[in-house]
Short mmCIF file of C-alpha atoms in Angstrom, two decimals:
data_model
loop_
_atom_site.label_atom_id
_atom_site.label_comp_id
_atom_site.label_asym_id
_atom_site.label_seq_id
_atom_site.Cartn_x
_atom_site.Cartn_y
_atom_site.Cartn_z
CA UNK A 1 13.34 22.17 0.96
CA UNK A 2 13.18 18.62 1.86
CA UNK A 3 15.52 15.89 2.81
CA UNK A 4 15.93 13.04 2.95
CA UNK A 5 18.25 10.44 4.90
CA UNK A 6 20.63 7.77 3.59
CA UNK A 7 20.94 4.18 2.78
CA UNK A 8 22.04 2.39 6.26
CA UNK A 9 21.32 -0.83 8.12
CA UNK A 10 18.48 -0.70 10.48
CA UNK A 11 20.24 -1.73 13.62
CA UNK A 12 18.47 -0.62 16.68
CA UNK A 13 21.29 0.45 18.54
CA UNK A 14 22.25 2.98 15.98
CA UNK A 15 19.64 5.80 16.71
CA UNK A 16 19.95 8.92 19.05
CA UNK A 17 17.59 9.36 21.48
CA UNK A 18 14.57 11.07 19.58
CA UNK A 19 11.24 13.08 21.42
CA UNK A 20 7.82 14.02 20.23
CA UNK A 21 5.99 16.74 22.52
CA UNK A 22 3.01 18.34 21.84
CA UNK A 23 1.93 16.37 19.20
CA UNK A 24 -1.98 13.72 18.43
CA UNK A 25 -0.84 10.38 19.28
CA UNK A 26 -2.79 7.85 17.32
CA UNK A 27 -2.35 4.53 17.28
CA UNK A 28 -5.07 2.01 16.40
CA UNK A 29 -3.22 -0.79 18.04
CA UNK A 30 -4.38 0.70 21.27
CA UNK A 31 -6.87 2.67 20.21
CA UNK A 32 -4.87 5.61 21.91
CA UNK A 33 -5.95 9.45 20.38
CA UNK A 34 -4.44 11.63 23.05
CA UNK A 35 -2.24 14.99 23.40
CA UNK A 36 1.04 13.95 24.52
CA UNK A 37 4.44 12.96 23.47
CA UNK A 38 6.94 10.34 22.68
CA UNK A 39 10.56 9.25 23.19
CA UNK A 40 12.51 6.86 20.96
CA UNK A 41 16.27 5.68 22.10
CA UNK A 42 18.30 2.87 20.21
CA UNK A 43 15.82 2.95 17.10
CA UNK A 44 12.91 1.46 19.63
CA UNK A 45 10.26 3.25 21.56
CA UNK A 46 10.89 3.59 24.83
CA UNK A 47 8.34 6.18 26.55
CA UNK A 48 4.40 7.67 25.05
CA UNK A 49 1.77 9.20 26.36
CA UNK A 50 -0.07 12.22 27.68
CA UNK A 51 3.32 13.01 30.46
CA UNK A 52 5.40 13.44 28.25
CA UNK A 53 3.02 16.15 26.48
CA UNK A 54 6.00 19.13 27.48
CA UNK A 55 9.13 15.88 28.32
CA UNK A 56 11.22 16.09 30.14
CA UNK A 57 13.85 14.15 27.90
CA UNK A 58 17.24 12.41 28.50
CA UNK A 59 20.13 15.09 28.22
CA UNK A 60 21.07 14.52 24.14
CA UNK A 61 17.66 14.09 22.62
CA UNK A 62 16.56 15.34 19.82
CA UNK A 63 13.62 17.34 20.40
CA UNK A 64 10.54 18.31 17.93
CA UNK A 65 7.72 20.48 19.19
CA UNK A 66 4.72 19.04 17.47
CA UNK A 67 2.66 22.23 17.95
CA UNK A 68 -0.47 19.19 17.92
CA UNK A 69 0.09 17.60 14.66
CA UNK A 70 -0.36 14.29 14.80
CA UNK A 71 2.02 11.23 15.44
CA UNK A 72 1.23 7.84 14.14
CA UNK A 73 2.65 4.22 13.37
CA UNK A 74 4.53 4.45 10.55
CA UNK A 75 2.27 3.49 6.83
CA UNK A 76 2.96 -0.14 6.18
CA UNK A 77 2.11 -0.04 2.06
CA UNK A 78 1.08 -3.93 1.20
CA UNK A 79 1.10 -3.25 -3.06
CA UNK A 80 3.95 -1.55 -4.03
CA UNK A 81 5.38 -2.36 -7.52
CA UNK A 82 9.07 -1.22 -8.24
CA UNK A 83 11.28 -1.73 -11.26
CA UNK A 84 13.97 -3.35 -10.00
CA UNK A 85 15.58 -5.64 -11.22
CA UNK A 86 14.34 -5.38 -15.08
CA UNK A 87 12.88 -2.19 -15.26
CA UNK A 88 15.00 -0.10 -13.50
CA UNK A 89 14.25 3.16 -15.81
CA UNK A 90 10.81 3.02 -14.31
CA UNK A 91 11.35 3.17 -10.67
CA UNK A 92 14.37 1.89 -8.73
CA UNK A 93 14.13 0.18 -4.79
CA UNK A 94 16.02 3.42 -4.23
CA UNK A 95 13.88 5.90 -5.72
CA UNK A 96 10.49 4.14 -4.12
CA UNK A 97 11.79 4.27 -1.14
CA UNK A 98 12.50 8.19 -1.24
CA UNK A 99 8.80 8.52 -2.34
CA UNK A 100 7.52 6.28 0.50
CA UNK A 101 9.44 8.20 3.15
CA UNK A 102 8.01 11.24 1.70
CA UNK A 103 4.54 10.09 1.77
CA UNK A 104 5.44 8.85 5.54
CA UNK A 105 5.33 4.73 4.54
CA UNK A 106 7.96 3.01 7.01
CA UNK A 107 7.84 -0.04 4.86
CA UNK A 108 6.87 -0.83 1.62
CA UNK A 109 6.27 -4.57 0.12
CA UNK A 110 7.29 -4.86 -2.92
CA UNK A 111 5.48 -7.45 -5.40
CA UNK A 112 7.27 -9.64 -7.31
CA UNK A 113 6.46 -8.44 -10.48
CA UNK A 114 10.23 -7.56 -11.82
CA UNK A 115 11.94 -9.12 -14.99
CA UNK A 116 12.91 -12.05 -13.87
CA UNK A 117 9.73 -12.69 -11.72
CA UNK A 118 10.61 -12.77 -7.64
CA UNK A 119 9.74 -16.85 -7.88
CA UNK A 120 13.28 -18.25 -6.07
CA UNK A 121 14.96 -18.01 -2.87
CA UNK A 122 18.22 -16.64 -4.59
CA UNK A 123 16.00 -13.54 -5.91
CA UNK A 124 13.88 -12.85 -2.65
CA UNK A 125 17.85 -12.73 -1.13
CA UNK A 126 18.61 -10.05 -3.75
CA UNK A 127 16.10 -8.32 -3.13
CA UNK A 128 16.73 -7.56 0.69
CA UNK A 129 20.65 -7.26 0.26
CA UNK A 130 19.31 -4.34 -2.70
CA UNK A 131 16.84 -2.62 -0.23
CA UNK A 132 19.67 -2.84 2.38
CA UNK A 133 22.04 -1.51 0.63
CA UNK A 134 19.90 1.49 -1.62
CA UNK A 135 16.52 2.04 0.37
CA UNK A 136 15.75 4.48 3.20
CA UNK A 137 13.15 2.84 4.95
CA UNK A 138 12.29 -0.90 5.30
CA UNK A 139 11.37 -3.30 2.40
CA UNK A 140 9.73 -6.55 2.53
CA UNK A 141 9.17 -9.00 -0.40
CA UNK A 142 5.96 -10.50 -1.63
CA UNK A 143 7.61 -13.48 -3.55
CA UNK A 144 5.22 -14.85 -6.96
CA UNK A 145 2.76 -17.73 -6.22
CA UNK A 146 3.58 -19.34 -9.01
CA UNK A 147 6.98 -20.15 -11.06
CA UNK A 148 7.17 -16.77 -13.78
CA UNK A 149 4.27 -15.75 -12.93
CA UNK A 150 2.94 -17.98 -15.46
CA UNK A 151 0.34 -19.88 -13.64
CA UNK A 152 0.92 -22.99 -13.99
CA UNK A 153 3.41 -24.31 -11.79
CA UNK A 154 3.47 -23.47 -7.92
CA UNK A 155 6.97 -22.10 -6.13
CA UNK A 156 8.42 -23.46 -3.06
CA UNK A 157 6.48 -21.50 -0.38
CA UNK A 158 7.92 -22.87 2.81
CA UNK A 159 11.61 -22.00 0.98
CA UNK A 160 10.36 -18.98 0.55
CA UNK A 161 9.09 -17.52 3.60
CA UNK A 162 12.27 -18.77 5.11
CA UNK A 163 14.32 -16.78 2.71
CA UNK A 164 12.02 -13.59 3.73
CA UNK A 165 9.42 -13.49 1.85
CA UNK A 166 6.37 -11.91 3.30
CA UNK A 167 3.40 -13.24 0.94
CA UNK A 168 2.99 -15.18 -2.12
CA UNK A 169 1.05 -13.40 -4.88
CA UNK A 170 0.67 -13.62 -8.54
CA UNK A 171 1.05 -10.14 -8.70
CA UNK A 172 -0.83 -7.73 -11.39
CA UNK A 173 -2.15 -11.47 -12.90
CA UNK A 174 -5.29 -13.88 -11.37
CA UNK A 175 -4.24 -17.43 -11.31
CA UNK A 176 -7.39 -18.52 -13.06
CA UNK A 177 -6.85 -22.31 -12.14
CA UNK A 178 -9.22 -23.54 -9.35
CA UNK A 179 -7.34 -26.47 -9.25
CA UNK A 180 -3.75 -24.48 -8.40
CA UNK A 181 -5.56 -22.33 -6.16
CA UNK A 182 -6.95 -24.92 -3.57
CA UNK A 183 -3.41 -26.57 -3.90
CA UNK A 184 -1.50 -23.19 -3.69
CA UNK A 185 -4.23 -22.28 -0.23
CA UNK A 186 -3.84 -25.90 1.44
CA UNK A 187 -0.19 -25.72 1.00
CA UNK A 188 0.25 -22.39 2.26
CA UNK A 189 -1.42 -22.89 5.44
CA UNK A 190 0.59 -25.85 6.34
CA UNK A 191 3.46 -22.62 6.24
CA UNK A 192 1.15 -20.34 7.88
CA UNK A 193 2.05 -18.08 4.65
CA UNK A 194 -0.68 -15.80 3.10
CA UNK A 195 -1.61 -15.83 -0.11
CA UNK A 196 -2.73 -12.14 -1.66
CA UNK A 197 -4.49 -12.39 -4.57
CA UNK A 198 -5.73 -9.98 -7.97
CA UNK A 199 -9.26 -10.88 -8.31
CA UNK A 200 -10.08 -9.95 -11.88
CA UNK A 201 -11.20 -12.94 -13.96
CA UNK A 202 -9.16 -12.41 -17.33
CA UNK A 203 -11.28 -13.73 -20.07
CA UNK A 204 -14.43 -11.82 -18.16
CA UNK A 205 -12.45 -8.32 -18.16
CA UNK A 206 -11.53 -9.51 -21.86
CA UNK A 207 -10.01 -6.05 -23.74
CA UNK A 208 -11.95 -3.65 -21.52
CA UNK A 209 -10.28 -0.62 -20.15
CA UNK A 210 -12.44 1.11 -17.76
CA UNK A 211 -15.50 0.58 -15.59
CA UNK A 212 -18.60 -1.20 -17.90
CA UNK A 213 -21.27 1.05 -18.08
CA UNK A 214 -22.91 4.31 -19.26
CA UNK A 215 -19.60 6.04 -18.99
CA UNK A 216 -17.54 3.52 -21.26
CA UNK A 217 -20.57 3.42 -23.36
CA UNK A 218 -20.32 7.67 -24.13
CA UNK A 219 -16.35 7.37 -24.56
CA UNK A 220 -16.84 4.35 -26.89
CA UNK A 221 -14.01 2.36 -24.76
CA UNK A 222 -14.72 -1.40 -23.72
CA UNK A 223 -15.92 -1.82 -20.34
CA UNK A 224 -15.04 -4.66 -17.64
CA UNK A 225 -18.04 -5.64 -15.21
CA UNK A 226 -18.04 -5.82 -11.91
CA UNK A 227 -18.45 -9.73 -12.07
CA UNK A 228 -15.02 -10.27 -13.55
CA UNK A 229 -14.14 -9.02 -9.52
CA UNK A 230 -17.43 -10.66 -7.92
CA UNK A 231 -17.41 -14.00 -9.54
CA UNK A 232 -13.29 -14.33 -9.19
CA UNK A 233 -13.48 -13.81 -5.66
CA UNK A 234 -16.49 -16.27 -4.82
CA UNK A 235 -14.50 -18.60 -6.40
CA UNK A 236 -11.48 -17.96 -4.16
CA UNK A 237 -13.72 -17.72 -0.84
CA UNK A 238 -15.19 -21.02 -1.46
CA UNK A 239 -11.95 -22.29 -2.06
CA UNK A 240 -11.00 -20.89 1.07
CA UNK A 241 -13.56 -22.86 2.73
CA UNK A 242 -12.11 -26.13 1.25
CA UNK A 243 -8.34 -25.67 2.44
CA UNK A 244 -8.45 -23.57 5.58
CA UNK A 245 -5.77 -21.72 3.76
CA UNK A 246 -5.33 -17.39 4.73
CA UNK A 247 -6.31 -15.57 1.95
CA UNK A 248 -6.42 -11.81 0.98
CA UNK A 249 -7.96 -9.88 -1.72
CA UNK A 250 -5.74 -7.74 -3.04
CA UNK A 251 -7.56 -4.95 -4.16
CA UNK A 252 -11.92 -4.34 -4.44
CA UNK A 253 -12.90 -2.19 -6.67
CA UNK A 254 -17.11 -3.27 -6.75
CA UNK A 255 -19.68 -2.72 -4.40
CA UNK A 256 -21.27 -5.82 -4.80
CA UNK A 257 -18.02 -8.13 -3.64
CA UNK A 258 -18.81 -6.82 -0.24
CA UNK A 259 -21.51 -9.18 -0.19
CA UNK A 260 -19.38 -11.69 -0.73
CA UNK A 261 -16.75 -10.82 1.81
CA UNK A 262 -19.10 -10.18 4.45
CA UNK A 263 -20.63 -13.62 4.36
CA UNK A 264 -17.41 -15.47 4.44
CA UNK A 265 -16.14 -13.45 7.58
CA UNK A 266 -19.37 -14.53 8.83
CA UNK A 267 -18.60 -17.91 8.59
CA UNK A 268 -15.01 -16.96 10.51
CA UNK A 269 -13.00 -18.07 7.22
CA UNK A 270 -9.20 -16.52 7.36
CA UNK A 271 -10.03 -14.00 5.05
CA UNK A 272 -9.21 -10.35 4.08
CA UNK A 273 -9.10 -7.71 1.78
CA UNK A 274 -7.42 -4.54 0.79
CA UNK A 275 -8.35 -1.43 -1.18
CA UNK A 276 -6.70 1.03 -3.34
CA UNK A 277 -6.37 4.82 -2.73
CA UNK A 278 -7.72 5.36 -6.03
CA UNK A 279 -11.14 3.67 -5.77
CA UNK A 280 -11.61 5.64 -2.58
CA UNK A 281 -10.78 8.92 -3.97
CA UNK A 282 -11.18 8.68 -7.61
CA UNK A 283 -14.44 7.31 -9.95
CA UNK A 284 -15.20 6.58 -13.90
CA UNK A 285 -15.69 10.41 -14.53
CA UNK A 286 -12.42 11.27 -13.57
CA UNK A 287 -11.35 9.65 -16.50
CA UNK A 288 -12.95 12.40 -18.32
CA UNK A 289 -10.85 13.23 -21.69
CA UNK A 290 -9.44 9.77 -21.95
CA UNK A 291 -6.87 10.65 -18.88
CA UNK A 292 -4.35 7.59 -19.29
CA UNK A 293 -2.92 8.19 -16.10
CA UNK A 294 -6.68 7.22 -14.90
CA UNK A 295 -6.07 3.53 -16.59
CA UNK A 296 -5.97 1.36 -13.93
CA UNK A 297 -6.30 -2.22 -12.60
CA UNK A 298 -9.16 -3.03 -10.92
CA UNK A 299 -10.33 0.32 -12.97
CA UNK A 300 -12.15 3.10 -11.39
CA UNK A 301 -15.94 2.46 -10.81
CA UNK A 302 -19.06 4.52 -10.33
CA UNK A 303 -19.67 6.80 -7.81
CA UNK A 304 -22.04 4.17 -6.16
CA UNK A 305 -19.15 1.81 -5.70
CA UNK A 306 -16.85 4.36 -4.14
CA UNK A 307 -19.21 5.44 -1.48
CA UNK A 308 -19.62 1.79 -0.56
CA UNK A 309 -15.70 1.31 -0.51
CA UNK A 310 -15.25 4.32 1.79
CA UNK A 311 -17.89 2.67 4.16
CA UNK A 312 -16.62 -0.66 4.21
CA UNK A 313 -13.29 0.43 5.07
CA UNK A 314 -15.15 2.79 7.66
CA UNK A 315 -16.35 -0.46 9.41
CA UNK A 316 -13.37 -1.87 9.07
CA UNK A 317 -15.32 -5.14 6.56
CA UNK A 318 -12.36 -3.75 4.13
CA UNK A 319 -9.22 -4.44 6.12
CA UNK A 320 -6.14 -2.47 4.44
CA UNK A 321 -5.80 0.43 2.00
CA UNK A 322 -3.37 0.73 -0.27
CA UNK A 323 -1.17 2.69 -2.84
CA UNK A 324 -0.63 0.58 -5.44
CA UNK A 325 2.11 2.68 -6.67
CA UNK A 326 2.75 1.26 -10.27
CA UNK A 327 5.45 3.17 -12.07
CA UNK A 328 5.00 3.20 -16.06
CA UNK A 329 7.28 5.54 -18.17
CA UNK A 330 6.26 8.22 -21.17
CA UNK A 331 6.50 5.86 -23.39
CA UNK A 332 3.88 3.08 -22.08
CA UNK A 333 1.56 5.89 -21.29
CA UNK A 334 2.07 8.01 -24.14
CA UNK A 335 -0.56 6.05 -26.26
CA UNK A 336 -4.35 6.24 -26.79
CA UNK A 337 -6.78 5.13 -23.53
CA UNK A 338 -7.09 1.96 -24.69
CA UNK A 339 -3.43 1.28 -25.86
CA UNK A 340 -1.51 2.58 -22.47
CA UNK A 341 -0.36 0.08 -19.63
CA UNK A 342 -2.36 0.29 -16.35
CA UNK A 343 -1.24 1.70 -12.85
CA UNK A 344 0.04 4.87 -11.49
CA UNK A 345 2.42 6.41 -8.77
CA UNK A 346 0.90 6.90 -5.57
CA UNK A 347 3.48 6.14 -2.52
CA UNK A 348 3.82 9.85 -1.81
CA UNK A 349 -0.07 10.92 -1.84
CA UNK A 350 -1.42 7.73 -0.18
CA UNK A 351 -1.40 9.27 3.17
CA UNK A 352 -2.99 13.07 2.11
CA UNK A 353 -5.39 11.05 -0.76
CA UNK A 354 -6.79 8.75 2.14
CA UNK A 355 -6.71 12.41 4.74
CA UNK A 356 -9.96 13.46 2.07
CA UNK A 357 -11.96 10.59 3.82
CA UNK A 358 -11.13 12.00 7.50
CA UNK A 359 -11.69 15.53 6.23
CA UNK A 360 -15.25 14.59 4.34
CA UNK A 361 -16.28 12.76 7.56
CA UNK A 362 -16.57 9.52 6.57
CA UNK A 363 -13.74 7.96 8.20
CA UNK A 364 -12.29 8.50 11.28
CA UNK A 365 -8.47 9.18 11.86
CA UNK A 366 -8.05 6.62 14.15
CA UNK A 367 -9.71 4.09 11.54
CA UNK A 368 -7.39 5.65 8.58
CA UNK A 369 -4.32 5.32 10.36
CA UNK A 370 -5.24 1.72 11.38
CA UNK A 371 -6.36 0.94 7.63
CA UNK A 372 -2.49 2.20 6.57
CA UNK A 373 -0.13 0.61 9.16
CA UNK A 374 -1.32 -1.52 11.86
CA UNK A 375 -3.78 -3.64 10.16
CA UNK A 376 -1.22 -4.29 7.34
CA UNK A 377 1.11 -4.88 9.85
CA UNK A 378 -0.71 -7.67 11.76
CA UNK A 379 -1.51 -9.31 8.47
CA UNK A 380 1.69 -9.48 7.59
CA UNK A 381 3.00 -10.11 10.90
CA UNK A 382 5.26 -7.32 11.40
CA UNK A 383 6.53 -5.97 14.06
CA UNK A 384 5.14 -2.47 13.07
CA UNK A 385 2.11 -0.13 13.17
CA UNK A 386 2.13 0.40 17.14
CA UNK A 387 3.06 3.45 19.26
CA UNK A 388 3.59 1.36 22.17
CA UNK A 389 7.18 0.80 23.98
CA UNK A 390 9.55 -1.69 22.88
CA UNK A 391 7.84 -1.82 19.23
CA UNK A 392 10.77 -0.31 16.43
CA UNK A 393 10.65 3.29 16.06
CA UNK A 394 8.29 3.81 12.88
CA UNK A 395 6.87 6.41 12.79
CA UNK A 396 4.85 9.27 10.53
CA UNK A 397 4.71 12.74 11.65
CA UNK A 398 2.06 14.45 9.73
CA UNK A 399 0.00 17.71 9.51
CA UNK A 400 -3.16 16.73 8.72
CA UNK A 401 -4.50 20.16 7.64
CA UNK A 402 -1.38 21.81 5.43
CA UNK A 403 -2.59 22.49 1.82
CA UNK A 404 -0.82 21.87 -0.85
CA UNK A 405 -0.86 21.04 -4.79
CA UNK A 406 0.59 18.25 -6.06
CA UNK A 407 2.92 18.66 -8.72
CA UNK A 408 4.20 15.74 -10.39
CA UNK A 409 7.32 17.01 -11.55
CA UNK A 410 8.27 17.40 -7.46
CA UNK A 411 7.47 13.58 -6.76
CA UNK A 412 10.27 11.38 -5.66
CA UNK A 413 9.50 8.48 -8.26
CA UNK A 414 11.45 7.98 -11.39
CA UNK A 415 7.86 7.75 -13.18
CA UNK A 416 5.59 10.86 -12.86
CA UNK A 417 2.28 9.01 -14.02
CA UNK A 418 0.18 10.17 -10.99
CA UNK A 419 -3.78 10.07 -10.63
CA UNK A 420 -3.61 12.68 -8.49
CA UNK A 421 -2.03 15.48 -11.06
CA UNK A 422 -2.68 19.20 -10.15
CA UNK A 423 -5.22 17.52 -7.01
CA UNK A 424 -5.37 20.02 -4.32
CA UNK A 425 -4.90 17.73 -0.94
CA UNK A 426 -5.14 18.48 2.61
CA UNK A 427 -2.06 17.28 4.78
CA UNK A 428 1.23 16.47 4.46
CA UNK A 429 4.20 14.40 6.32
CA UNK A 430 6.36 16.56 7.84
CA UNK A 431 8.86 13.73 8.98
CA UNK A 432 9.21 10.37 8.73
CA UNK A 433 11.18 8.31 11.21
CA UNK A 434 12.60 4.75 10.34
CA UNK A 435 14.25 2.90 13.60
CA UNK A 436 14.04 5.85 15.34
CA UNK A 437 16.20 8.03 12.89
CA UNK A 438 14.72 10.45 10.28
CA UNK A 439 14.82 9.63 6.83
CA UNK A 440 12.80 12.31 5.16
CA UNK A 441 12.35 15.71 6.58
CA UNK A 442 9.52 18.30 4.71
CA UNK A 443 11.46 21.33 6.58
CA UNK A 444 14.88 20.12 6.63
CA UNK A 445 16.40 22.59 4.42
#
């Protein structure tokens, strides 16, 4: 039976000393994949590597025989939508963060999303006093790009990031204003702040619900092309090119914006892009019998488009994967295909999802792991996704080959609207460790 820890500051000083022997160290940030083993004291890392394989440790330490599972940097999840404050009956801070520990996610960002919209100083400060005071493992906050949401009027952004705030995003909505964009990218470089952006152009998307194309066309739903993504994020790249500005997509869903991304890293703009676990696990057929909890946002595409995905991120041309855990309740999925709110769960499967790529071949684990936590990390500038000493004590303890069935009714989240329903995966977290003390523990019972 699992456990889980509790709510308490993240001090450093706080932890007991903590080793890992016998266990897969990866971590990208070094490109280390080694047998060996790991000590954390005062909620830092203090000792790694292939010595410490059988310890020995300080007298006190608490010690876990890996039996060669694998350690890792702690996930770092960049698109994380939570209910709180507004819709609290959907998903709390509290009840995201017990499915993040479980899926082995250190810290989660939340987006800004909430009713009201994350758009002042006074909310980004609730925020972090809530997550201090409710979550079990850390929380940043992406605060809105512009005031509401509404997309018209730009927030303070240096205020902002001074108050915490990690990234400025207009959350699940494009800010279809050229104009605001250039502004909102030349005045967030002058604050080194990044701006994180849903490229779907609204009036191209229109009323479709799922991928355009011979699949729509049989389940007589409306379709959204792939050039509402490809011609929303040209825009934004050329806009890039004006201001100088650092700019991520949030989320590609189409094969053919990889064209476009690859030119403008060519041209060494400050750009990057992220990519959800479901359009690297999941395509258009799975929405088979009008599966609502398959409605999503960018939608799932063809097979064609997947395989591309996987082997951009494979490259590393896609920078960051993500859950985009999006709670919605019974009664905004509860409706016809076409009636039902987008998103679904997915902080607890994000890590055993993405583990299909490493077991198909396609990815490697060192390249997963780096896609999860430390790129994230660095784009964020966090002081996360690293194994080595002296870095905070994040980290995911995982088996990368336990089976097991996910049943929705077990997931942490308040909202059990999962893509992954019934999906046999293939590895779990077995502990997660926040400042070098465990907050969720598969075996703990």
């Amino acid at each position: 039976m699992p456990v889980w820890g509790s709510p308490e500051p993240f001090e450093r000083q706080s932890a007991a000393p903590l080793g890992f022997r016998n266990v897969r160290l990866i971590d990208p940030s070094t490109g280390r994949d080694e047998i060996g083993g790991l000590l954390a004291t005062g909620g830092v890392i203090a000792d790694v590597g292939p010595h410490l394989t059988w310890g020995p440790f300080p007298d006190g330490t608490e010690v876990i025989d890996g039996g060669g599972c694998v350690l890792a940097p702690g996930l770092v999840d960049m698109r994380v939508f939570t209910g709180e404050p507004g819709y609290e009956h959907r998903e709390t801070i509290a009840t995201a963060s017990r499915a993040a520990a479980a899926g082995g996610v250190t810290t989660m960002v939340c987006m800004p999303d909430t009713e009201p919209a994350i758009d002042d100083v006074a909310l980004v400060d609730y925020v972090q006093r809530l997550a201090r005071d409710t979550a079990i493992v850390r929380v940043r906050p992406m605060a809105a790009l512009t005031k509401g949401l509404a997309g018209v009027e730009m927030t303070e952004i240096g205020l902002l990031s001074q108050a915490g705030a990690v990234a400025f995003t207009n959350g699940r909505k494009a800010l279809t204003s050229a104009r605001l964009m250039r502004r909102a990218l030349t005045y967030a470089r002058d604050f080194g702040a990044l701006i994180v952006h849903h490229v779907e152009d609204p009036d191209l998307a229109g009323d479709g619900v799922m991928n355009e194309g011979e699949t729509a066309a049989r389940l007589g739903l409306r379709g959204i092309p792939a050039e509402a993504e490809t011609i929303m994020l040209s825009r934004d790249l050329q806009l890039v090119g004006l201001s100088g500005g650092r700019y991520h997509a949030a989320q590609l869903s189409a094969a053919a914006s990889l064209d476009h991304l690859r030119r403008a890293r060519a041209q060494g703009l400050p750009v990057t892009a992220g990519v959800s676990i479901n359009n690297l696990t999941l395509n258009e057929i799975d929405v088979g019998a009008y599966r609502t909890f398959f409605k999503l946002s960018p939608p799932l595409r063809s097979e064609d488009d997947r395989r591309a995905l996987v082997a951009a991120v494979a490259e590393g041309l896609i920078d960051v994967i993500v859950s985009s855990h999006d709670p919605q309740d019974v009664e905004t999925k509860r409706h016809p295909f076409a009636e039902c709110e987008d998103g679904a769960i997915g902080l607890e499967t994000l890590l055993a999802a993405a583990l299909r790529l490493y077991h198909s071949g396609d990815v490697t684990l060192l390249r997963l792991i780096d896609a999860l936590s430390s790129r994230p990390a660095a784009i964020l500038g966090l002081d996360a996704g690293s194994l080595e000493p002296g870095h905070p004590a994040d980290l995911v303890f995982f088996d990368p080959n336990l089976p097991w069935v996910v049943d929705a009714t077990l997931l942490s989240s308040r909202s059990k609207n999962t893509a992954f329903e019934n999906a046999r995966l293939q590895g779990r977290v077995l502990r997660t460790v926040v400042a070098g003390r465990t907050v969720y523990d598969y075996a703990g019972g």
